[in-house]
Amino acid sequence: MIENKSQEEQGIKGNSRRDFLKKSSVITAIALTPAAAVKASDLKLDERFSDALEQQSLSIEINGQQHELKVEPRLTLLDLLRERLKLTGTKKGCDQGQCGACTVHIDGVRTNSCLTLAIMHDGAKITTIEGLSNGTRLHPMQEAFIKHDGFQCGYCTPGQIMSAVACINEGHANSETEIREFMSGNICRCGAYANIVNAIQEVKAGGKI
Amino acid sequence: MNNFQYTRVKSPATAITELSKNPAAKLLAGGTNLIDLMKYGVMSPDKLVDINRLEFSDIKRGQGTLHIGSMVRNSVAAADATVLEYQPLLSQAMLAGASAQLRNKASMGGNLLQRTRCPYFYDITADCNKRAPGTGCSALEGFNRMHAIFGASSSCIAVNPSDMNVALVALDAVVQVSGPKGNRSIMMADFHRLPGTHPELDSTLDKKEIITGIVIPDNAFAKHTTYLKVRDRASYAFALISVAAALEMDGSTIKDLRLAMGGVAHKPWRLTEAENFLKGKTASVANFKLAAELAMKGAKSYGHNDFKLKLAPNSIIQALKTASGVKA
Ligand SMILES: Cc1cc2nc3c(=O)[nH]c(=O)nc-3n(C[C@H](O)[C@H](O)[C@H](O)COP(=O)(O)OP(=O)(O)OC[C@H]3O[C@@H](n4cnc5c(N)ncnc54)[C@H](O)[C@@H]3O)c2cc1C
Ligand code: SF4
Ligand code: FES
Ligand code: FES
């Protein structure tokens, strides 16, 4: 994997061996038990060891709740939500920006949480599907999805709903064609598209959001 | 993803210093391309320099120009009233790219530098001169349906995947950059490279430089612009072929025009010969056909992408018809 890096990525030609050693030691470190890892770093087995496992402070509000966290820079916002905070409503489909299942609102703006790092959003307010309802009262878009059968398996649904709310807020829900175009970032393998469009049109017409 | 160091910078100078200090550092804008490539192991920078808080977020009018900061999100620029009034072609091209969510993150600078979608570039087990110089090009004899028909070399036949870039090259945009030696401006036509023997280099930007903004000179094209994108599905797919057409009409005469194509070369491809031919001529399907023929001179396909030799001229003609309003 590392050997395949181009010279460009390596930056300097002669750096590749050191680079490889550094990264392989990180891989080893991750494979070690925590106790052994701590011992290894105490012994300064590798100067970069602790760097690589470096955690940085992140202050982030999620669904109205403030979190003070320490995170590795490589943690995506999606993995923070699902793996760290157990907010598993947001789904991981492709993990590559290609399906929209991971769509959340960052400061009100819909975003693919799989292609953004948690650490980039220090100070931000995140809304996930869990934060959309008002207590046990469902959001109008959630109700409309139920009424119109806007799903089958339901896997894409949290992303669809987050995207649909934003689609109306952005002013891009004025016709079926416009809705289809501006919802194209959310793929549904069950093909519930027609019902999803109906749900969005109803919420838009109802003027409740 | 390999781990890396992360730093958030508050000034362009700090960003440039970070790049100068560490040749294996990369700037992080929206992250929609870089983080994707890092997950695949295609790129693995030691350090990410987050430029999201830099104040390159303005869209403003200058003297006879429109300036768009490099951190302006594609969704914001595409919906901006000034952009729509002065450079609607740019808005059309950006809206044809990616999805609403991705455009909310994608920045002008990041879009300029997004890397090719050649599947072998992404597959770290495949030979690829762009990713690993000297290993060979798997696409030449491989699955090359998305690949170039102009300006390719035996080292690489990849295409630049951006829609925005096609509009920018048509509109004679200028990329403004800042580096250790100060500021400079790069004409959009010179910003991206042809692969030659160094396909690992996509652009002429120095590793230590940061893009600060894009400047587009005013023009009289606003009423007659079209961005035509042909792709495998109606939305949310990269272009097989795209055409940016901008015309200034005087009755039925084409007073001035700009034409560029995407999905055909390692850089957004300006169709200068076709432009020169059409300038001053009557807008007619017959003339559009002749222009498309000129534009296709020197095209070469590689097997799976043979269809582009037909699709490209047809797309040029269609885009010109739409932009000019000529029917038959
Ligand atoms: C599923 C999917 C579909 C897509 N479809 C399309 C499509 O149809 N059409 C299309 O055009 N695009 C498409 N895209 C690509 C998308 O437009 C790009 O990912 C986006 O524009 C990159 O911008 P960014 O700010 O996220 O860049 P980043 O990922 O942050 O950066 C990309 C590169 O640019 C460099 N960089 C960023 N800003 C600067 C700066 N100011 N100065 C110097 N260097 C800088 C970074 O170091 C990095 O190397 C798609 C992407 C995905 C994931
Ligand atoms: S076309 Fe370019 S990017 Fe694709 S395999 Fe060949 S060298 Fe790599
Ligand atoms: S999981 Fe993020 S777009 Fe598919
Ligand atoms: S409901 Fe099954 S993927 Fe959309």
mmCIF file of C-alpha atoms and ligand atoms in Angstrom, chain B residues 116 118 120-121 127-130 136-139 147 155-158 199, ligand 2:
data_model
loop_
_atom_site.group_PDB
_atom_site.id
_atom_site.type_symbol
_atom_site.label_atom_id
_atom_site.label_comp_id
_atom_site.label_asym_id
_atom_site.label_seq_id
_atom_site.Cartn_x
_atom_site.Cartn_y
_atom_site.Cartn_z
ATOM 1 C CA THR B 116 -8.703 11.948 -12.110
ATOM 2 C CA CYS B 118 -9.368 6.691 -13.700
ATOM 3 C CA TYR B 120 -6.579 2.227 -12.063
ATOM 4 C CA PHE B 121 -5.459 5.401 -10.330
ATOM 5 C CA ASP B 127 0.129 -0.124 -12.408
ATOM 6 C CA CYS B 128 -0.418 3.588 -12.812
ATOM 7 C CA ASN B 129 2.113 6.230 -13.794
ATOM 8 C CA LYS B 130 0.064 8.984 -12.242
ATOM 9 C CA GLY B 136 3.103 1.852 -16.465
ATOM 10 C CA CYS B 137 -0.408 2.764 -17.523
ATOM 11 C CA SER B 138 -3.023 0.043 -17.006
ATOM 12 C CA ALA B 139 -5.661 1.997 -18.893
ATOM 13 C CA HIS B 147 -10.503 8.125 -20.953
ATOM 14 C CA SER B 155 2.345 7.451 -20.081
ATOM 15 C CA CYS B 156 -1.245 8.366 -19.230
ATOM 16 C CA ILE B 157 -4.612 8.713 -20.950
ATOM 17 C CA ALA B 158 -6.591 9.968 -17.946
ATOM 18 C CA PRO B 199 1.445 12.344 -15.526
HETATM 19 S S1 SF4 C 2 -4.592 6.626 -17.502
HETATM 20 FE FE1 SF4 C 2 -3.218 7.748 -16.126
HETATM 21 S S2 SF4 C 2 -4.270 7.568 -14.191
HETATM 22 FE FE2 SF4 C 2 -5.105 5.914 -15.468
HETATM 23 S S3 SF4 C 2 -3.792 4.106 -15.182
HETATM 24 FE FE3 SF4 C 2 -2.927 5.240 -16.892
HETATM 25 S S4 SF4 C 2 -1.372 6.496 -15.853
HETATM 26 FE FE4 SF4 C 2 -2.781 5.894 -14.252
#
